[in-house]
Short mmCIF file of C-alpha atoms in Angstrom, two decimals:
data_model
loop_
_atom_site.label_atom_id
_atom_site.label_comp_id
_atom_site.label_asym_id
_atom_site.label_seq_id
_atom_site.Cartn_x
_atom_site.Cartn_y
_atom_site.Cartn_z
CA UNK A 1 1.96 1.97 45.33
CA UNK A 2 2.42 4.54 43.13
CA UNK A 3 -1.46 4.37 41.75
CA UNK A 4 -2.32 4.60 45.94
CA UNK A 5 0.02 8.26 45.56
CA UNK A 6 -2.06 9.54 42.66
CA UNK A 7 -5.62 9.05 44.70
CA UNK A 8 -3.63 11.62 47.55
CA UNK A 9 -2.08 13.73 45.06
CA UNK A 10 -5.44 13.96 42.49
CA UNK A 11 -4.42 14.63 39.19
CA UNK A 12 -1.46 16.17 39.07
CA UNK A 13 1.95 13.94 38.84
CA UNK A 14 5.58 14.49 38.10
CA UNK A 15 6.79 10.77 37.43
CA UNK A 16 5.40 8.20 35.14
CA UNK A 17 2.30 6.52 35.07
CA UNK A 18 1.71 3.78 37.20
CA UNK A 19 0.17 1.57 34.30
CA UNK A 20 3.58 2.65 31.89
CA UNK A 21 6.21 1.50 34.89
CA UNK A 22 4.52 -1.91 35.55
CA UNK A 23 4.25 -2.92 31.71
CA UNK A 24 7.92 -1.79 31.71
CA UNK A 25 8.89 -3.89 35.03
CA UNK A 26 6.33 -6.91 32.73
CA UNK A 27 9.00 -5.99 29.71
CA UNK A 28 11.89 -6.25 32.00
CA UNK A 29 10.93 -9.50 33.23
CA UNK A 30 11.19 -11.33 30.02
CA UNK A 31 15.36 -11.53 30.91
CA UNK A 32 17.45 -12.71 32.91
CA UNK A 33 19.18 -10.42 34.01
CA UNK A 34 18.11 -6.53 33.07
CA UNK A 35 19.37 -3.26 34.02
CA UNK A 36 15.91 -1.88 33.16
CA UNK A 37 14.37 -4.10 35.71
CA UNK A 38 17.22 -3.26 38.48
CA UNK A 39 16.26 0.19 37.53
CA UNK A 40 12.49 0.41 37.81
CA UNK A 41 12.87 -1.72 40.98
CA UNK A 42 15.19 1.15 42.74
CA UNK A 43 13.03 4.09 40.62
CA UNK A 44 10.08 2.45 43.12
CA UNK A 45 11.67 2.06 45.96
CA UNK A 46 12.92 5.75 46.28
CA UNK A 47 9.66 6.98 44.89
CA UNK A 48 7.96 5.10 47.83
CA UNK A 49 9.76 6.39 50.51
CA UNK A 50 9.86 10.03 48.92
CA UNK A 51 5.87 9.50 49.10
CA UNK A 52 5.69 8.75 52.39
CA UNK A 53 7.93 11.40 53.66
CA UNK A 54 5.97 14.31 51.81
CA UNK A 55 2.61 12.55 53.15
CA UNK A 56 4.37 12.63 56.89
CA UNK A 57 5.17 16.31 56.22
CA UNK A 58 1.91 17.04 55.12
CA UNK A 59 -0.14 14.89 57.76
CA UNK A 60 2.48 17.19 60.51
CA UNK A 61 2.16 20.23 59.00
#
């Protein structure tokens, strides 16, 4: 998801690395339970739908 928001936005970027967040949600999966994993989880979901509103605004605009 976020790698697919990198090929729109080219190079520049304002959150982490694609690559960094999934060997953190791979780090986070090693427990139980983690508040790291509940984290990156929400950090994703938000960042998705923030992606596809400014890609809606731009596609309008």
């Amino acid at each position: 998801m976020l790698s697919r928001e990198k090929e729109f936005r080219g190079k520049e970027t304002d959150f982490y690395d694609a690559e960094k967040l999934e060997n953190m949600v791979d780090k986070a999966r090693e427990y139980e339970y983690n508040p790291l994993r509940e984290l990156v989880t929400l950090y994703l979901f938000l960042k998705d739908i923030e992606v596809r509103n400014r890609l809606e605004r731009e596609h309008y605009s």
